[in-house]
mmCIF file of C-alpha atoms in Angstrom:
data_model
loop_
_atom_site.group_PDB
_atom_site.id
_atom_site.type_symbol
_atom_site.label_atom_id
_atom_site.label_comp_id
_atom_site.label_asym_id
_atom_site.label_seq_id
_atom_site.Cartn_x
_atom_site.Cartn_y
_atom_site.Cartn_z
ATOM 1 C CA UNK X 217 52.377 8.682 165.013
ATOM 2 C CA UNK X 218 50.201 9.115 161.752
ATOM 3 C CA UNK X 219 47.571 11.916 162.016
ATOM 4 C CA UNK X 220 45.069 13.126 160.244
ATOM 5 C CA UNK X 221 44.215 17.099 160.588
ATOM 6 C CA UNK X 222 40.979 18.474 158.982
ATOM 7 C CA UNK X 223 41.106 21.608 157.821
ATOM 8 C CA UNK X 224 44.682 21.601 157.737
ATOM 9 C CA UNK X 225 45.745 24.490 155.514
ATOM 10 C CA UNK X 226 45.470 27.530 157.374
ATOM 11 C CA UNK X 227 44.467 28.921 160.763
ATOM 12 C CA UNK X 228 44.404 26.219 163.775
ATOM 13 C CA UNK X 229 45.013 23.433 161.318
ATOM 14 C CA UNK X 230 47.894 24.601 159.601
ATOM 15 C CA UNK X 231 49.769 25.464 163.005
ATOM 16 C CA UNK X 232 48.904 21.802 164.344
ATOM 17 C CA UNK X 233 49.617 20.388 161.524
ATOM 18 C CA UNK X 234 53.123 21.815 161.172
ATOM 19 C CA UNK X 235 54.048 21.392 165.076
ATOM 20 C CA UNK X 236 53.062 17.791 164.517
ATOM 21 C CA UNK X 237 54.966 17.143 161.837
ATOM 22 C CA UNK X 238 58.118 19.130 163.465
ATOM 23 C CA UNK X 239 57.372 16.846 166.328
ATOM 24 C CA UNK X 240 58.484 13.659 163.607
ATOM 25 C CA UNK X 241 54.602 12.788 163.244
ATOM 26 C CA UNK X 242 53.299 11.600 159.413
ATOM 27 C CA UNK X 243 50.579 14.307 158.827
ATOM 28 C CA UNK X 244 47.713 14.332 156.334
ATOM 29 C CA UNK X 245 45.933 17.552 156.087
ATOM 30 C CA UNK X 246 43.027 18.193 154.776
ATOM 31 C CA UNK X 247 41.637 20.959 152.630
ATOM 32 C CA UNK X 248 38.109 21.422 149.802
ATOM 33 C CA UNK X 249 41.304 22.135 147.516
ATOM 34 C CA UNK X 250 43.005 19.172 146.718
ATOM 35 C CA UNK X 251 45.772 20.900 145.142
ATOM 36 C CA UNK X 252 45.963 23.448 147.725
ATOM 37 C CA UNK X 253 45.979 20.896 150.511
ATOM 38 C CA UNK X 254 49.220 19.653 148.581
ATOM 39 C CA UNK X 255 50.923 22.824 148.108
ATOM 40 C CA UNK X 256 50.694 23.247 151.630
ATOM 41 C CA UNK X 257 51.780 19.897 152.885
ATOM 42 C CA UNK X 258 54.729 20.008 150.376
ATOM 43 C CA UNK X 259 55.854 22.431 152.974
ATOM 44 C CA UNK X 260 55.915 19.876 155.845
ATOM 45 C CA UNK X 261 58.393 17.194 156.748
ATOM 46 C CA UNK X 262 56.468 13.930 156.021
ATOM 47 C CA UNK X 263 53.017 15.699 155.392
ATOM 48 C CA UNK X 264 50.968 14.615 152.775
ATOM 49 C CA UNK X 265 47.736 16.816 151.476
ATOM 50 C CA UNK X 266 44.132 15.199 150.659
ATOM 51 C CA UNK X 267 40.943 16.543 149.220
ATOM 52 C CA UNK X 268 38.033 16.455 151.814
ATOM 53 C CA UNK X 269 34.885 18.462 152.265
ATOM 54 C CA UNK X 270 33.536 17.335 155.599
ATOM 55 C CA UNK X 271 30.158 17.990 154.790
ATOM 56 C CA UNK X 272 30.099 14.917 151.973
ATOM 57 C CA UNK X 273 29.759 11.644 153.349
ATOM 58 C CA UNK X 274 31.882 10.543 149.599
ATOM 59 C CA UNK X 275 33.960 13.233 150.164
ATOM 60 C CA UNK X 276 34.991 11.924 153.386
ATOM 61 C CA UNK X 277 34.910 8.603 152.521
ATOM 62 C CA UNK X 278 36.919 8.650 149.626
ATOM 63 C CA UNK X 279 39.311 10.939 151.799
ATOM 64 C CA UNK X 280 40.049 8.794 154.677
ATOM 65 C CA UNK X 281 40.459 5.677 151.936
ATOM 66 C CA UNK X 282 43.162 7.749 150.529
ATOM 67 C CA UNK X 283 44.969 9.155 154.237
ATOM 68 C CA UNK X 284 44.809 5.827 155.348
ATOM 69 C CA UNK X 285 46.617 3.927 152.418
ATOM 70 C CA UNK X 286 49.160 7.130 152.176
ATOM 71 C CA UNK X 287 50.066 7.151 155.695
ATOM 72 C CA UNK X 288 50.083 3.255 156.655
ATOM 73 C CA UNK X 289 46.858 3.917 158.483
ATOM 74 C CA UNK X 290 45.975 6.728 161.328
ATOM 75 C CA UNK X 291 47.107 6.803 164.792
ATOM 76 C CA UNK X 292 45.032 10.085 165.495
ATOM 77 C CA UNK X 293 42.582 12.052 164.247
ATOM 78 C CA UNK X 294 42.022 16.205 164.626
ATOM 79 C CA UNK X 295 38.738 17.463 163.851
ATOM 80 C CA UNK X 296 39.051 20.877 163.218
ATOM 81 C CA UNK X 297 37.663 22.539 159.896
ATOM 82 C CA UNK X 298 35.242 24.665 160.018
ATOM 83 C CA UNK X 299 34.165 28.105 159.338
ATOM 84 C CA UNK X 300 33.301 30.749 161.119
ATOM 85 C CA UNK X 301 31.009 33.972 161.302
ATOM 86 C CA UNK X 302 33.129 36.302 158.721
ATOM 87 C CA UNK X 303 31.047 33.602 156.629
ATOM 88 C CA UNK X 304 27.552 35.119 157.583
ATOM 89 C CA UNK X 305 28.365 38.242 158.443
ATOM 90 C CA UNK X 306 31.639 40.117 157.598
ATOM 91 C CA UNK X 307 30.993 42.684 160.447
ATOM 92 C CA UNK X 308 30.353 40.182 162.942
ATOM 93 C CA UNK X 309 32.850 41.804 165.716
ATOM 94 C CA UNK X 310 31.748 45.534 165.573
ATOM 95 C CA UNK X 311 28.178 45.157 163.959
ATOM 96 C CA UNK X 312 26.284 41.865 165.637
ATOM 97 C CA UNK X 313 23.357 40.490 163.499
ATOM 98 C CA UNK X 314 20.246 39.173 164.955
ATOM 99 C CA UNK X 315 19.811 35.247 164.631
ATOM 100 C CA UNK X 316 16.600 36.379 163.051
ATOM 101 C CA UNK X 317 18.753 38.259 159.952
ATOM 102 C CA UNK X 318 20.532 34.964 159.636
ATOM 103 C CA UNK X 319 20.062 33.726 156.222
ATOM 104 C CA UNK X 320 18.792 29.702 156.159
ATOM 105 C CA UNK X 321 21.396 29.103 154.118
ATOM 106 C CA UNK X 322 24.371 30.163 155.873
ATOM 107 C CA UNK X 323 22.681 28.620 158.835
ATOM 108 C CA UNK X 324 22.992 24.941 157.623
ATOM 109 C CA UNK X 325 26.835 25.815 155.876
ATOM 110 C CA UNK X 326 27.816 26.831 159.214
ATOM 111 C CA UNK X 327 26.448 23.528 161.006
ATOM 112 C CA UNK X 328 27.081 21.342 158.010
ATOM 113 C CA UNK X 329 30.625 21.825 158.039
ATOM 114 C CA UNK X 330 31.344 22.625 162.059
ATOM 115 C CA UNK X 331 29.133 20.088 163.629
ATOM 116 C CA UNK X 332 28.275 17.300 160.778
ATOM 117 C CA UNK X 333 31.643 17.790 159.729
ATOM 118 C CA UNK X 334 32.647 16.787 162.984
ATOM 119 C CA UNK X 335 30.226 13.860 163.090
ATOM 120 C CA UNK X 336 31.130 12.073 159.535
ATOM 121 C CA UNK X 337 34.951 12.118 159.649
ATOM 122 C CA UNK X 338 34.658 10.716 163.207
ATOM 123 C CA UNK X 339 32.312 8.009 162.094
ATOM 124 C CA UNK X 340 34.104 7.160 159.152
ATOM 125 C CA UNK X 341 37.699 6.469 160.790
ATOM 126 C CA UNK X 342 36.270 5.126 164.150
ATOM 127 C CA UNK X 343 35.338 1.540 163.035
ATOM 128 C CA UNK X 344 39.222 1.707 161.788
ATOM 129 C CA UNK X 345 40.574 2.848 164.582
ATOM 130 C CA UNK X 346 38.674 -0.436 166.504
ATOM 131 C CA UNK X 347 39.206 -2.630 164.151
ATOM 132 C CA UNK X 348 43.058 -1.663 164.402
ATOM 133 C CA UNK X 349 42.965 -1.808 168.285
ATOM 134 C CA UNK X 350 43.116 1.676 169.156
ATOM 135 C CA UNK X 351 43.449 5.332 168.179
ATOM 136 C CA UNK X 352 43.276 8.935 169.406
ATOM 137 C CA UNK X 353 40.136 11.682 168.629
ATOM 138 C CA UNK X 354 41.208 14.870 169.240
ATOM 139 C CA UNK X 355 37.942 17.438 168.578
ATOM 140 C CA UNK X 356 38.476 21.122 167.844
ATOM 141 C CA UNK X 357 36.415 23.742 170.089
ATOM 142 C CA UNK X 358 35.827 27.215 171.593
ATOM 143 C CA UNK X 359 35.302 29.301 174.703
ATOM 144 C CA UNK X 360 31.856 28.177 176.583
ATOM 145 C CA UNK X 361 31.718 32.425 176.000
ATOM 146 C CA UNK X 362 31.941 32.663 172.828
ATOM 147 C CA UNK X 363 29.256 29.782 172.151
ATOM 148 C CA UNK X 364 26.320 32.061 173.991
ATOM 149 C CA UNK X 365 27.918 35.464 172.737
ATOM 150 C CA UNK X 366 25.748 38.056 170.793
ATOM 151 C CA UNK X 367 25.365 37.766 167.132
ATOM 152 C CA UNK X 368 26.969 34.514 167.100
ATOM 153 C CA UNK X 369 24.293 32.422 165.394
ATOM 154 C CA UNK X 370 25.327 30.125 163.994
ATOM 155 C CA UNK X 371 28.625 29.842 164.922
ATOM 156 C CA UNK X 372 28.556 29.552 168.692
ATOM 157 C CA UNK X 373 25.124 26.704 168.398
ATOM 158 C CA UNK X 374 27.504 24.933 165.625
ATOM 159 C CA UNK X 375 30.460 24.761 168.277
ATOM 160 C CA UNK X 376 28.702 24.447 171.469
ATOM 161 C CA UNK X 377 26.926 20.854 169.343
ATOM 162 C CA UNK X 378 30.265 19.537 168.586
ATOM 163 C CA UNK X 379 31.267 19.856 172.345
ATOM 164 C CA UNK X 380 28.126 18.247 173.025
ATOM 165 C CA UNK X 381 29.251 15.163 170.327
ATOM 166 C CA UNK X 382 32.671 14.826 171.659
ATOM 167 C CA UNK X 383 31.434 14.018 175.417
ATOM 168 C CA UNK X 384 28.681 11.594 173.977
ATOM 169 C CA UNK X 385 31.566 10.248 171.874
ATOM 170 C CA UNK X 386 33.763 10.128 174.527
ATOM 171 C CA UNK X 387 31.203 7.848 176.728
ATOM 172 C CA UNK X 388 30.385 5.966 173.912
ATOM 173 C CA UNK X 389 34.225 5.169 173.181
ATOM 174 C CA UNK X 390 34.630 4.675 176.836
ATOM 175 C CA UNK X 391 37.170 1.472 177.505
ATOM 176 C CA UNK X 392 37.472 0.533 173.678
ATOM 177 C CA UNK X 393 41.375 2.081 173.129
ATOM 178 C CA UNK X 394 39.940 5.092 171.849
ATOM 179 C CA UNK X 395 40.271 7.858 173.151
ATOM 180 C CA UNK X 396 38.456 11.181 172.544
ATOM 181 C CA UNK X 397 39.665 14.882 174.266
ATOM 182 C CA UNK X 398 38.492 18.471 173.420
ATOM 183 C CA UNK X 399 41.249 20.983 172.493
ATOM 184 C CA UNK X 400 40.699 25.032 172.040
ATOM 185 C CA UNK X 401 42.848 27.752 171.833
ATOM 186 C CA UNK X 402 41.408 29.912 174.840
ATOM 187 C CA UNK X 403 40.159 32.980 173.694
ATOM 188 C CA UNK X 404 40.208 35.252 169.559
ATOM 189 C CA UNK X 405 42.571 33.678 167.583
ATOM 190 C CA UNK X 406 44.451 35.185 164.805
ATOM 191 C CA UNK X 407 43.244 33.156 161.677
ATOM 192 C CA UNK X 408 41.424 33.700 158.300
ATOM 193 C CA UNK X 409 38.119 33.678 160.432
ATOM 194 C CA UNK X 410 38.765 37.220 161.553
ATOM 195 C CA UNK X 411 37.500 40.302 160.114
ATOM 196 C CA UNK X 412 40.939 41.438 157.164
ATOM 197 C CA UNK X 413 39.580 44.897 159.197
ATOM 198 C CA UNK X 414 40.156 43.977 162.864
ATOM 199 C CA UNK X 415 43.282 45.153 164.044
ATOM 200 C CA UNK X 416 44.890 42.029 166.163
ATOM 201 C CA UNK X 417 48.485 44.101 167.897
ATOM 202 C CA UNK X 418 47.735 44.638 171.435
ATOM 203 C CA UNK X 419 44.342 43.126 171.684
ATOM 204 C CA UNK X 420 44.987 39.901 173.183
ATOM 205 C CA UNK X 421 44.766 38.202 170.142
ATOM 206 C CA UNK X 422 46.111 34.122 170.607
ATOM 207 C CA UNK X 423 48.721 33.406 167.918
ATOM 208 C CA UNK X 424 47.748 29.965 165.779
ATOM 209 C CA UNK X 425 51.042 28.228 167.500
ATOM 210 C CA UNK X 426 49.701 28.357 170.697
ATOM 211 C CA UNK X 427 48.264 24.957 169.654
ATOM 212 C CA UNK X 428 51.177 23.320 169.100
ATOM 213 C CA UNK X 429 52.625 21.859 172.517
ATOM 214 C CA UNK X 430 49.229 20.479 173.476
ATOM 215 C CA UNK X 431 48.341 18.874 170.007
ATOM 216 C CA UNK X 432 51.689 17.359 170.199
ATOM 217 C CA UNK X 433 51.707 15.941 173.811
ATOM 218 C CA UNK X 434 48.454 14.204 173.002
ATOM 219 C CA UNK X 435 49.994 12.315 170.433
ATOM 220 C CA UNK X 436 53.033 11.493 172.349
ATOM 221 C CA UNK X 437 53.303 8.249 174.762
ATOM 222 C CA UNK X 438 52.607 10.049 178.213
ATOM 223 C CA UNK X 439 48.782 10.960 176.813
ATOM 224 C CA UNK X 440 48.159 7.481 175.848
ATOM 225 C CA UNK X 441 45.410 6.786 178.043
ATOM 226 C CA UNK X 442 43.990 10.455 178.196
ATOM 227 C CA UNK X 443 40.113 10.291 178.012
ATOM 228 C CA UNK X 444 37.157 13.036 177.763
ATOM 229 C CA UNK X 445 39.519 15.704 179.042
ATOM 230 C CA UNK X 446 38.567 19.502 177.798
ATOM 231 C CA UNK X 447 42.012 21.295 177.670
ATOM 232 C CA UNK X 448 42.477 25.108 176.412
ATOM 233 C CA UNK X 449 45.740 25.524 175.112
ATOM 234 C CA UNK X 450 46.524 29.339 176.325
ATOM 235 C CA UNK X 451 46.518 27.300 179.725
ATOM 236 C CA UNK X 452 48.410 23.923 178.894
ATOM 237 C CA UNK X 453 51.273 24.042 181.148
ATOM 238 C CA UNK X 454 48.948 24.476 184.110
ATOM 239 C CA UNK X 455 46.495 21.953 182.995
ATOM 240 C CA UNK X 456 49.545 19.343 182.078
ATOM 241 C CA UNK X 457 50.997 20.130 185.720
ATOM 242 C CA UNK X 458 47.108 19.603 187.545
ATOM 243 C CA UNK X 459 46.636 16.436 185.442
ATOM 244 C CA UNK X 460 49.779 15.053 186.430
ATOM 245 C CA UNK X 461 49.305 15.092 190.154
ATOM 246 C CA UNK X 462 46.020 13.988 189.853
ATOM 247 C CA UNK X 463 47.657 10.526 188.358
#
């Protein structure tokens, strides 16, 4: 399996990215650091980094050229960079800001990169992935919560529009051999998008890895024909056990 993680040097994509490539998978992860995104895959069996800022249609262009020719071509693709509301507002968790305080310009960074991010890496590989018979979109998301909670503009309207895009993608993908699912960790994850303030022992706090056995069952054989499924990973095992005796 040859994937291709956005976003793949810290947080979500980093922990994917490395159960992936522990799994025996041929990983290209992403990162707006080129020689970052390098330094990090040097650390991964069979991982190779690339340069990509999702919000550039060159960027992601030039990007996918270059995964594509490293890897032999890509078997599936994660969608997951992004930032988050530490981005807008530092104090998002203890001090909410009105969507009315919300600077225009962190507005459109926040959608820019977490929804048209979304939208140009998907359109750039998808004709590939036809054209090569098949492939596998798997689309980063969040709580339904968290995408209506209080001082969460822009981040939970940038989230809740790439859950919107995956299910149109999904039923516009419908019977072609590829297949598009929504992934999310179920509920505050410990990554670079929290407050360096927040204290994360005994919170509740979800731990990166716990979206590692998902990511890597949907690139195994048995998820082959999964299609337009929403699965939180804090709740695989039950999901994996409904979905099989609904085959």
């Amino acid at each position: 399996m040859k994937v291709l993680v956005t976003g793949g040097t810290s947080g979500l994509g980093l922990a994917m990215a490395s159960a992936l490539a522990a799994a025996g998978a041929y990983v290209a992860l992403t990162g707006r650091s080129g020689e970052r995104a390098e330094s990090v895959a040097a650390g991964l069996p069979g991982a190779t980094g690339v340069e990509m800022d999702v919000r550039d249609d060159s960027s992601v262009a030039r990007a996918v050229d270059r995964a594509w020719s490293r890897l032999g071509g890509i078997d599936m693709l994660v969608n997951n960079a992004g930032i988050g509301m530490r981005t807008v507002n530092p104090r998002f968790m203890t001090q909410p800001q009105g969507f009315w305080e919300v600077p225009s310009d962190a507005f459109r960074a926040v959608i820019d990169t977490n929804l048209t991010g979304y939208f140009l890496v998907a359109r750039e590989i998808t004709p590939r992935m036809l054209a090569s018979g098949g492939g596998r979109i798997v689309n980063i998301s969040i709580n339904h919560s968290t995408m209506q909670r209080v001082g969460f503009v822009p981040y939970g309207p940038s989230r809740a529009g790439s859950e919107a895009l995956s299910r149109i993608m999904a039923a516009d993908l419908r019977g072609t051999g590829v297949t598009v699912n929504l992934l999310l960790p179920g509920g505050a994850t410990v990554t670079g998008m929290l407050p360096p303030d927040v204290a994360t022992e005994g919170h509740g706090f979800l731990s990166p890895a716990v979206m590692g056995p998902p990511i890597v069952w949907l690139a195994s054989d048995d998820a082959a024909g999964v299609h337009d499924e929403r699965i939180v990973a804090a709740e695989f095992e039950q999901w994996l056990r409904d979905w099989k005796s609904r085959q």
